[in-house]
Every structure is written in C-alpha cells, then in structure tokens.
XYZ file of N, CA and C in Angstrom:
606
model
N -12.529 51.254 -2.659
C -12.045 52.072 -3.745
C -12.915 53.320 -3.831
N -12.290 54.469 -4.053
C -13.055 55.703 -4.160
C -12.597 56.480 -5.386
N -13.502 57.307 -5.864
C -13.212 58.128 -7.027
C -13.447 59.588 -6.677
N -12.595 60.441 -7.156
C -12.780 61.877 -6.954
C -13.695 62.401 -8.047
N -14.582 63.302 -7.689
C -15.509 63.895 -8.655
C -15.024 65.295 -9.004
N -14.665 65.465 -10.250
C -14.176 66.767 -10.708
C -15.032 67.237 -11.879
N -16.069 68.022 -11.610
C -16.938 68.470 -12.710
C -16.206 69.384 -13.673
N -16.595 69.325 -14.931
C -16.020 70.177 -15.965
C -17.047 71.213 -16.360
N -16.664 72.465 -16.334
C -17.567 73.550 -16.706
C -17.479 73.776 -18.213
N -18.578 73.480 -18.917
C -18.606 73.656 -20.364
C -19.433 74.866 -20.770
N -19.698 75.753 -19.834
C -20.575 76.881 -20.140
C -19.848 78.205 -20.251
N -18.594 78.237 -19.914
C -17.869 79.514 -19.922
C -17.642 80.006 -21.335
N -17.739 81.318 -21.517
C -17.440 81.905 -22.823
C -15.936 81.945 -23.008
N -15.522 81.763 -24.242
C -14.089 81.790 -24.523
C -13.829 82.589 -25.773
N -12.680 83.177 -25.856
C -12.270 83.902 -27.045
C -11.006 83.266 -27.585
N -11.126 82.698 -28.779
C -9.959 82.113 -29.426
C -9.694 80.701 -28.989
N -9.769 80.390 -27.734
C -9.521 79.030 -27.265
C -9.978 78.939 -25.834
N -10.066 77.766 -25.286
C -10.542 77.620 -23.925
C -11.864 76.915 -23.889
N -12.503 76.926 -22.713
C -13.716 76.158 -22.517
C -14.914 76.865 -23.122
N -15.945 76.065 -23.417
C -17.203 76.632 -23.858
C -17.362 76.653 -25.354
N -18.616 76.712 -25.761
C -18.968 76.782 -27.173
C -19.302 78.227 -27.492
N -18.588 78.827 -28.407
C -18.787 80.229 -28.730
C -19.887 80.346 -29.775
N -20.884 81.182 -29.479
C -22.011 81.370 -30.381
C -22.210 82.844 -30.669
N -22.836 83.103 -31.821
C -23.172 84.467 -32.221
C -24.634 84.477 -32.627
N -25.382 85.442 -32.130
C -26.788 85.537 -32.489
C -27.446 86.725 -31.826
N -28.640 87.048 -32.281
C -29.360 88.208 -31.756
C -29.690 88.041 -30.277
N -29.894 86.797 -29.843
C -30.188 86.547 -28.429
C -29.707 85.148 -28.058
N -29.438 84.955 -26.765
C -29.041 83.636 -26.271
C -27.680 83.170 -26.739
N -26.815 84.101 -27.126
C -25.502 83.738 -27.672
C -24.392 84.429 -26.887
N -23.176 83.938 -27.086
C -22.011 84.538 -26.440
C -21.802 85.973 -26.911
N -21.946 86.196 -28.226
C -21.799 87.522 -28.809
C -23.007 87.826 -29.688
N -23.350 89.096 -29.804
C -24.503 89.476 -30.621
C -24.121 89.826 -32.053
N -22.831 89.835 -32.374
C -22.405 90.119 -33.749
C -21.091 89.408 -34.039
N -20.869 89.161 -35.319
C -19.596 88.587 -35.754
C -18.468 89.562 -35.448
N -18.730 90.841 -35.628
C -17.723 91.863 -35.332
C -17.261 91.768 -33.878
N -18.211 91.602 -32.948
C -17.849 91.484 -31.532
C -17.034 90.223 -31.262
N -17.426 89.113 -31.896
C -16.709 87.854 -31.696
C -15.264 87.966 -32.177
N -15.073 88.573 -33.342
C -13.724 88.728 -33.879
C -12.901 89.691 -33.028
N -13.537 90.752 -32.553
C -12.827 91.725 -31.710
C -12.357 91.089 -30.406
N -13.101 90.073 -29.947
C -12.729 89.375 -28.708
C -11.680 88.296 -28.945
N -11.303 88.081 -30.207
C -10.274 87.097 -30.522
C -10.798 85.723 -30.871
N -12.124 85.568 -30.996
C -12.692 84.261 -31.360
C -12.496 84.016 -32.848
N -12.048 82.823 -33.203
C -11.915 82.503 -34.623
C -12.606 81.197 -34.999
N -13.336 80.604 -34.046
C -14.184 79.441 -34.324
C -15.486 79.674 -33.564
N -16.586 79.800 -34.293
C -17.859 80.040 -33.613
C -19.028 79.651 -34.510
N -20.217 79.589 -33.890
C -21.441 79.225 -34.590
C -22.434 80.372 -34.556
N -23.092 80.607 -35.681
C -24.187 81.574 -35.746
C -25.482 80.799 -35.523
N -26.263 81.204 -34.522
C -27.415 80.395 -34.105
C -28.766 81.067 -34.334
N -28.783 82.290 -34.849
C -30.039 82.971 -35.175
C -29.850 83.753 -36.469
N -30.959 84.275 -37.028
C -30.831 85.215 -38.138
C -29.949 86.377 -37.702
N -29.091 86.818 -38.621
C -28.137 87.871 -38.278
C -27.848 88.684 -39.534
N -27.867 90.002 -39.405
C -27.528 90.880 -40.526
C -26.376 91.785 -40.119
N -25.284 91.713 -40.878
C -24.117 92.571 -40.658
C -23.547 92.954 -42.007
N -23.840 94.151 -42.443
C -23.364 94.603 -43.752
C -22.037 95.326 -43.566
N -20.978 94.545 -43.493
C -19.666 95.141 -43.245
C -18.575 94.225 -43.781
N -17.349 94.729 -43.732
C -16.180 93.924 -44.072
C -15.856 92.986 -42.921
N -15.668 91.721 -43.227
C -15.186 90.748 -42.253
C -13.770 90.372 -42.662
N -12.812 90.595 -41.789
C -11.419 90.287 -42.084
C -11.017 89.016 -41.351
N -10.549 88.024 -42.090
C -10.122 86.758 -41.497
C -8.794 86.971 -40.785
N -8.690 86.595 -39.508
C -7.436 86.795 -38.772
C -6.329 85.874 -39.278
N -5.107 86.160 -38.864
C -3.947 85.405 -39.337
C -4.040 83.916 -39.029
N -4.682 83.567 -37.897
C -4.778 82.148 -37.544
C -6.032 81.491 -38.105
N -6.692 82.148 -39.068
C -7.814 81.548 -39.771
C -9.146 81.813 -39.095
N -10.219 81.384 -39.771
C -11.566 81.613 -39.270
C -12.458 80.461 -39.694
N -13.261 79.972 -38.745
C -14.244 78.936 -39.046
C -15.591 79.376 -38.501
N -16.559 79.529 -39.402
C -17.908 79.939 -39.020
C -18.890 78.856 -39.435
N -19.679 78.372 -38.474
C -20.777 77.452 -38.765
C -22.077 78.236 -38.652
N -22.824 78.271 -39.737
C -24.142 78.906 -39.705
C -25.141 77.794 -39.434
N -25.542 77.664 -38.184
C -26.331 76.511 -37.765
C -27.822 76.698 -37.990
N -28.297 77.903 -37.814
C -29.723 78.185 -37.969
C -29.914 79.533 -38.643
N -30.975 79.641 -39.411
C -31.334 80.931 -39.977
C -30.391 81.399 -41.060
N -30.388 82.718 -41.249
C -29.648 83.354 -42.334
C -28.650 84.370 -41.787
N -27.420 84.259 -42.244
C -26.417 85.285 -41.992
C -26.386 86.153 -43.241
N -26.952 87.356 -43.142
C -27.067 88.257 -44.283
C -25.936 89.276 -44.221
N -25.005 89.135 -45.153
C -23.855 90.034 -45.176
C -24.129 91.273 -46.034
N -25.292 91.286 -46.705
C -25.710 92.449 -47.481
C -24.685 92.838 -48.528
N -24.248 94.085 -48.476
C -23.231 94.561 -49.422
C -21.830 94.496 -48.831
N -21.688 93.842 -47.692
C -20.367 93.609 -47.123
C -19.655 92.481 -47.850
N -18.469 92.156 -47.404
C -17.746 91.043 -48.003
C -16.741 90.493 -47.004
N -16.134 89.369 -47.359
C -15.175 88.704 -46.486
C -13.798 88.767 -47.127
N -12.834 89.314 -46.397
C -11.455 89.394 -46.874
C -10.637 88.306 -46.182
N -10.282 87.284 -46.947
C -9.501 86.169 -46.406
C -8.018 86.526 -46.372
N -7.595 87.489 -47.198
C -6.179 87.827 -47.387
C -5.448 86.542 -47.808
N -4.362 86.165 -47.139
C -3.665 84.918 -47.461
C -3.933 83.843 -46.436
N -5.041 83.956 -45.704
C -5.321 83.067 -44.580
C -6.314 81.969 -44.951
N -6.907 81.322 -43.955
C -7.807 80.194 -44.179
C -9.200 80.523 -43.676
N -10.223 80.184 -44.494
C -11.612 80.381 -44.112
C -12.397 79.111 -44.390
N -13.159 78.668 -43.377
C -14.088 77.562 -43.551
C -15.480 78.039 -43.151
N -16.447 77.830 -44.047
C -17.847 78.133 -43.781
C -18.640 76.844 -43.914
N -19.453 76.512 -42.902
C -20.247 75.296 -43.005
C -21.525 75.434 -42.182
N -22.298 74.362 -42.146
C -23.522 74.360 -41.359
C -24.737 74.026 -42.193
N -25.916 74.315 -41.624
C -27.197 74.043 -42.280
C -27.944 75.312 -42.655
N -27.373 76.466 -42.341
C -28.066 77.722 -42.567
C -27.744 78.338 -43.917
N -28.018 79.640 -44.022
C -27.903 80.373 -45.282
C -26.952 81.553 -45.135
N -26.084 81.727 -46.131
C -25.281 82.934 -46.266
C -25.881 83.734 -47.409
N -26.436 84.908 -47.098
C -27.070 85.740 -48.118
C -26.236 86.988 -48.355
N -26.250 87.464 -49.614
C -25.511 88.684 -49.913
C -26.202 89.457 -51.025
N -25.900 90.752 -51.073
C -26.491 91.636 -52.067
C -25.471 92.075 -53.093
N -25.636 93.291 -53.604
C -24.768 93.786 -54.678
C -23.433 94.251 -54.107
N -22.584 93.291 -53.866
C -21.252 93.554 -53.325
C -20.432 94.288 -54.384
N -19.676 95.278 -53.974
C -18.816 96.009 -54.897
C -17.516 95.239 -55.080
N -17.550 94.228 -55.932
C -16.359 93.414 -56.169
C -16.642 91.942 -55.984
N -16.070 91.348 -54.944
C -16.105 89.905 -54.734
C -16.617 89.599 -53.335
N -17.513 88.621 -53.218
C -18.067 88.273 -51.907
C -16.984 87.781 -50.955
N -16.170 86.804 -51.414
C -15.093 86.251 -50.587
C -13.790 86.426 -51.364
N -12.952 87.351 -50.913
C -11.742 87.663 -51.666
C -10.497 87.209 -50.917
N -9.434 87.004 -51.675
C -8.175 86.589 -51.074
C -7.032 86.788 -52.033
N -5.848 86.447 -51.554
C -4.642 86.553 -52.373
C -3.984 85.179 -52.425
N -2.861 85.094 -53.103
C -2.151 83.821 -53.237
C -1.903 83.210 -51.863
N -2.189 81.928 -51.751
C -1.995 81.223 -50.493
C -3.242 81.118 -49.646
N -4.306 81.841 -50.013
C -5.551 81.764 -49.254
C -6.205 80.404 -49.438
N -6.921 79.944 -48.402
C -7.642 78.678 -48.449
C -9.108 78.950 -48.145
N -9.995 78.401 -48.993
C -11.434 78.561 -48.795
C -12.128 77.222 -48.939
N -12.900 76.848 -47.909
C -13.710 75.634 -47.947
C -15.117 75.989 -47.494
N -16.118 75.638 -48.309
C -17.519 75.908 -47.986
C -18.288 74.600 -48.117
N -19.056 74.251 -47.071
C -19.759 72.966 -47.093
C -21.125 73.075 -46.412
N -22.147 72.545 -47.086
C -23.446 72.333 -46.476
C -24.375 73.521 -46.420
N -23.915 74.704 -46.780
C -24.730 75.909 -46.649
C -25.630 76.132 -47.865
N -26.593 77.027 -47.708
C -27.296 77.621 -48.837
C -26.669 78.983 -49.077
N -26.287 79.257 -50.325
C -25.715 80.549 -50.699
C -26.781 81.295 -51.498
N -27.296 82.371 -50.930
C -28.419 83.103 -51.520
C -27.922 84.432 -52.073
N -27.817 84.498 -53.407
C -27.304 85.681 -54.082
C -28.463 86.589 -54.476
N -28.545 87.738 -53.836
C -29.556 88.736 -54.181
C -28.947 89.893 -54.957
N -27.783 89.640 -55.562
C -27.050 90.715 -56.227
C -27.140 90.581 -57.738
N -26.522 91.542 -58.399
C -26.383 91.469 -59.845
C -25.398 90.363 -60.202
N -25.484 89.866 -61.424
C -24.654 88.741 -61.854
C -23.174 89.103 -61.896
N -22.842 90.392 -61.928
C -21.435 90.798 -62.022
C -20.664 90.547 -60.730
N -21.365 90.282 -59.639
C -20.681 90.008 -58.370
C -20.010 88.646 -58.416
N -18.703 88.608 -58.154
C -17.979 87.340 -58.116
C -18.199 86.658 -56.766
N -18.401 85.361 -56.816
C -18.533 84.587 -55.588
C -17.203 84.590 -54.838
N -16.120 84.259 -55.533
C -14.779 84.316 -54.945
C -13.743 84.452 -56.051
N -12.611 85.036 -55.682
C -11.470 85.088 -56.600
C -10.324 84.215 -56.091
N -10.604 83.388 -55.087
C -9.571 82.555 -54.472
C -9.326 81.313 -55.315
N -8.077 81.026 -55.622
C -7.722 79.812 -56.352
C -7.777 78.607 -55.424
N -8.111 77.457 -55.988
C -8.178 76.178 -55.271
C -9.267 76.167 -54.190
N -10.299 76.979 -54.344
C -11.415 76.952 -53.398
C -12.220 75.671 -53.600
N -12.801 75.168 -52.492
C -13.590 73.928 -52.537
C -14.975 74.186 -51.973
N -15.991 73.814 -52.746
C -17.395 73.967 -52.377
C -18.044 72.595 -52.463
N -18.728 72.166 -51.412
C -19.383 70.859 -51.472
C -20.733 70.903 -50.766
N -21.693 70.170 -51.349
C -23.042 70.033 -50.789
C -23.684 71.384 -50.497
N -23.539 72.308 -51.428
C -24.079 73.657 -51.285
C -25.332 73.792 -52.150
N -26.323 74.528 -51.662
C -27.466 74.915 -52.485
C -27.249 76.364 -52.893
N -27.162 76.606 -54.205
C -26.966 77.955 -54.720
C -28.301 78.510 -55.205
N -28.730 79.621 -54.618
C -29.929 80.337 -55.048
C -29.487 81.626 -55.714
N -29.839 81.802 -56.957
C -29.384 82.994 -57.676
C -28.106 82.709 -58.435
N -27.595 83.736 -59.083
C -26.476 83.579 -59.997
C -25.165 83.241 -59.291
N -24.352 82.472 -60.007
C -23.045 82.057 -59.497
C -21.988 82.513 -60.504
N -21.153 83.446 -60.098
C -20.071 83.929 -60.967
C -18.752 83.487 -60.353
N -18.030 82.644 -61.080
C -16.797 82.033 -60.580
C -15.605 82.839 -61.088
N -14.812 83.390 -60.178
C -13.676 84.229 -60.565
C -12.363 83.753 -59.947
N -12.296 82.482 -59.585
C -11.056 81.894 -59.089
C -10.683 80.703 -59.946
N -9.404 80.408 -60.026
C -8.925 79.266 -60.812
C -8.860 78.004 -59.956
N -8.948 76.846 -60.633
C -8.846 75.541 -59.958
C -9.872 75.406 -58.825
N -11.070 75.893 -59.034
C -12.141 75.742 -58.046
C -12.890 74.441 -58.288
N -13.307 73.789 -57.192
C -14.096 72.562 -57.263
C -15.455 72.812 -56.627
N -16.519 72.509 -57.377
C -17.897 72.584 -56.897
C -18.468 71.174 -56.992
N -18.708 70.557 -55.850
C -19.048 69.129 -55.845
C -20.353 68.886 -55.084
N -21.228 68.055 -55.698
C -22.432 67.602 -55.025
C -23.390 68.710 -54.647
N -23.512 69.729 -55.500
C -24.310 70.896 -55.154
C -25.559 71.020 -56.017
N -26.476 71.875 -55.561
C -27.732 72.135 -56.267
C -27.748 73.602 -56.668
N -28.099 73.849 -57.941
C -28.172 75.212 -58.474
C -29.613 75.454 -58.905
N -30.245 76.494 -58.361
C -31.653 76.742 -58.641
C -31.867 78.122 -59.251
N -32.574 78.131 -60.395
C -32.985 79.383 -61.048
C -31.827 80.356 -61.143
N -30.775 79.929 -61.805
C -29.574 80.757 -61.811
C -28.836 80.690 -63.141
N -27.892 81.589 -63.281
C -26.902 81.518 -64.351
C -25.558 81.239 -63.700
N -24.856 80.258 -64.219
C -23.491 79.986 -63.777
C -22.568 80.608 -64.817
N -21.757 81.562 -64.381
C -20.900 82.301 -65.302
C -19.439 82.044 -64.959
N -18.709 81.548 -65.949
C -17.264 81.359 -65.817
C -16.623 82.273 -66.863
N -16.091 83.417 -66.452
C -15.617 84.406 -67.425
C -14.286 84.040 -68.067
N -13.940 84.773 -69.092
C -12.656 84.621 -69.771
C -11.507 84.809 -68.782
N -10.510 83.945 -68.879
C -9.342 84.038 -68.016
C -9.391 83.122 -66.815
N -10.548 82.499 -66.558
C -10.685 81.572 -65.436
C -10.439 80.159 -65.947
N -9.583 79.414 -65.248
C -9.183 78.102 -65.761
C -9.422 76.989 -64.746
N -9.609 75.781 -65.297
C -9.634 74.529 -64.536
C -10.721 74.480 -63.463
N -11.934 74.843 -63.855
C -13.091 74.755 -62.956
C -13.725 73.382 -63.099
N -14.018 72.736 -61.956
C -14.710 71.451 -61.964
C -16.044 71.605 -61.249
N -17.138 71.301 -61.966
C -18.486 71.271 -61.382
C -18.977 69.843 -61.539
N -19.055 69.113 -60.434
C -19.268 67.667 -60.496
C -20.430 67.239 -59.602
N -21.216 66.259 -60.091
C -22.270 65.669 -59.279
C -23.328 66.665 -58.863
N -23.847 67.432 -59.834
C -24.722 68.552 -59.503
C -26.141 68.344 -60.003
N -27.052 69.136 -59.449
C -28.419 69.236 -59.941
C -28.617 70.657 -60.436
N -29.020 70.789 -61.715
C -29.278 72.091 -62.318
C -30.789 72.242 -62.497
N -31.400 73.135 -61.730
C -32.834 73.394 -61.812
C -33.027 74.778 -62.417
N -33.410 74.808 -63.706
C -33.589 76.077 -64.433
C -32.306 76.892 -64.434
N -31.244 76.286 -64.942
C -29.911 76.895 -64.920
C -29.408 77.122 -66.345
N -28.745 78.248 -66.555
C -28.046 78.543 -67.803
C -26.565 78.645 -67.481
N -25.723 77.955 -68.255
C -24.279 78.012 -68.049
C -23.659 78.881 -69.130
N -22.913 79.899 -68.713
C -22.187 80.774 -69.633
C -20.698 80.571 -69.376
N -20.087 79.718 -70.171
C -18.708 79.299 -69.923
C -17.765 79.894 -70.953
N -16.936 80.834 -70.533
C -15.879 81.382 -71.379
C -14.505 81.047 -70.809
N -14.477 80.154 -69.816
C -13.223 79.780 -69.184
C -12.452 78.744 -69.983
N -11.304 78.349 -69.450
C -10.428 77.354 -70.069
C -10.409 76.096 -69.216
N -10.535 74.948 -69.858
C -10.486 73.643 -69.177
C -11.590 73.495 -68.121
N -12.770 73.984 -68.427
C -13.919 73.787 -67.531
C -14.482 72.401 -67.746
N -14.738 71.680 -66.651
C -15.338 70.345 -66.731
C -16.616 70.343 -65.918
N -17.735 69.996 -66.573
C -19.015 69.818 -65.891
C -19.427 68.383 -66.117
N -19.537 67.610 -65.020
C -19.801 66.180 -65.159
C -20.883 65.733 -64.179
N -21.537 64.614 -64.546
C -22.525 63.977 -63.679
C -23.578 64.972 -63.188
N -24.226 65.636 -64.141
C -25.229 66.635 -63.792
C -26.628 66.152 -64.147
N -27.572 66.413 -63.258
C -28.989 66.220 -63.542
C -29.544 67.581 -63.939
N -30.146 67.653 -65.115
C -30.616 68.940 -65.645
C -32.118 68.874 -65.855
N -32.836 69.850 -65.313
C -34.283 69.925 -65.588
C -34.781 71.340 -65.430
C-alpha cells in the first residue's frame, strides 16, 4: 500500500479568501496597514503589532472581521463606518481612540456590531459616542476611560469598567449592562429601560 504526499502551502498571502493567514503590522506581516489590507480586498485579518492609523475605515459590503492579537491599534481621531454591513472586533489587544468628531463606530439600520475580548481605551472627551448601532453586542471587554452609549438595544456583558463615566443619554432605550465590574465608575443614565445587573462595585 502506498500513499501520495501532497503538501499544503499555508504561507501564501491572500486577499479576501484563499490560502494563508492574513496579518497586519509594522513588520513581519502581510500588510503594513489596515488601509492596504482593505485595498487588497482582505476582510478577515489579524493585527499583530502596535499600529496607528488615524483615518476612516469603511467596512466592505461582505463585512469585516479584525482580530487585534497583540499591542494597540490606535485609530486616533479616525472612526469606523459600518454602514449597513457587519463588523466583528475581537482578540487580546487594545483598540484606542481619541477625540473623534462624532461616533467611533457608526452605522445605519441593519448594521451588525460584535466586540469581544478587547480593551477599549478612550482618550477622548466624554461627548464621543462609542457606537450608534442598534443591537450591538459587547462581551468580555475592558473599558478604560468614558463610555458613551448612543445605540438602542445594546448588550454589554461580562465586562470591566475602570476609572470612567458610563453615559446613557436621553433617547437611548433598552440598554443591558450585565455581569460587570465597576472600578471607580459613575453611571449617568438618562435612557429608557436601562438594566444594570450583577455588578461588582468598588
């Protein structure tokens, strides 16, 4: 009995689909910027080093998935436009932002936003909205700095809030903040049907 040996090449760079793991980083990566990765048609990739790109990121029609695996992705005063598409952000790294003119992650009806496992580092004024997307889901996130919620039916689950103000403005409805740790946090809730449950406060 004999077997044919057919090696599989897992090192090739790919855009959008195909073989290989697509990475973004200052060095040792497939692309050196998120802008380059998107221009090449990639919509699933990992950020593997500290990276600063202060610009608009537009989510393509077929969605976008970014894993921040190491370091900090600093979007500065840029923002992410989901439009009516799907965005997933996850990993072990940090998404940092500054005084964005408007909303960090914006979208319209039908947009989908899922954020899991990241640290969200807000270096901006409290007036900056985290997102205006309805039905957004946030889980196992560490929030550093202020959190301003500007979307309806948002779920924040199993997260840690440190040295921050959580602001839910007038007109925002059905926010759920569940299973959280509040470390030096002030909640300013002017929303409707806000539920905060199972919180450790100190």
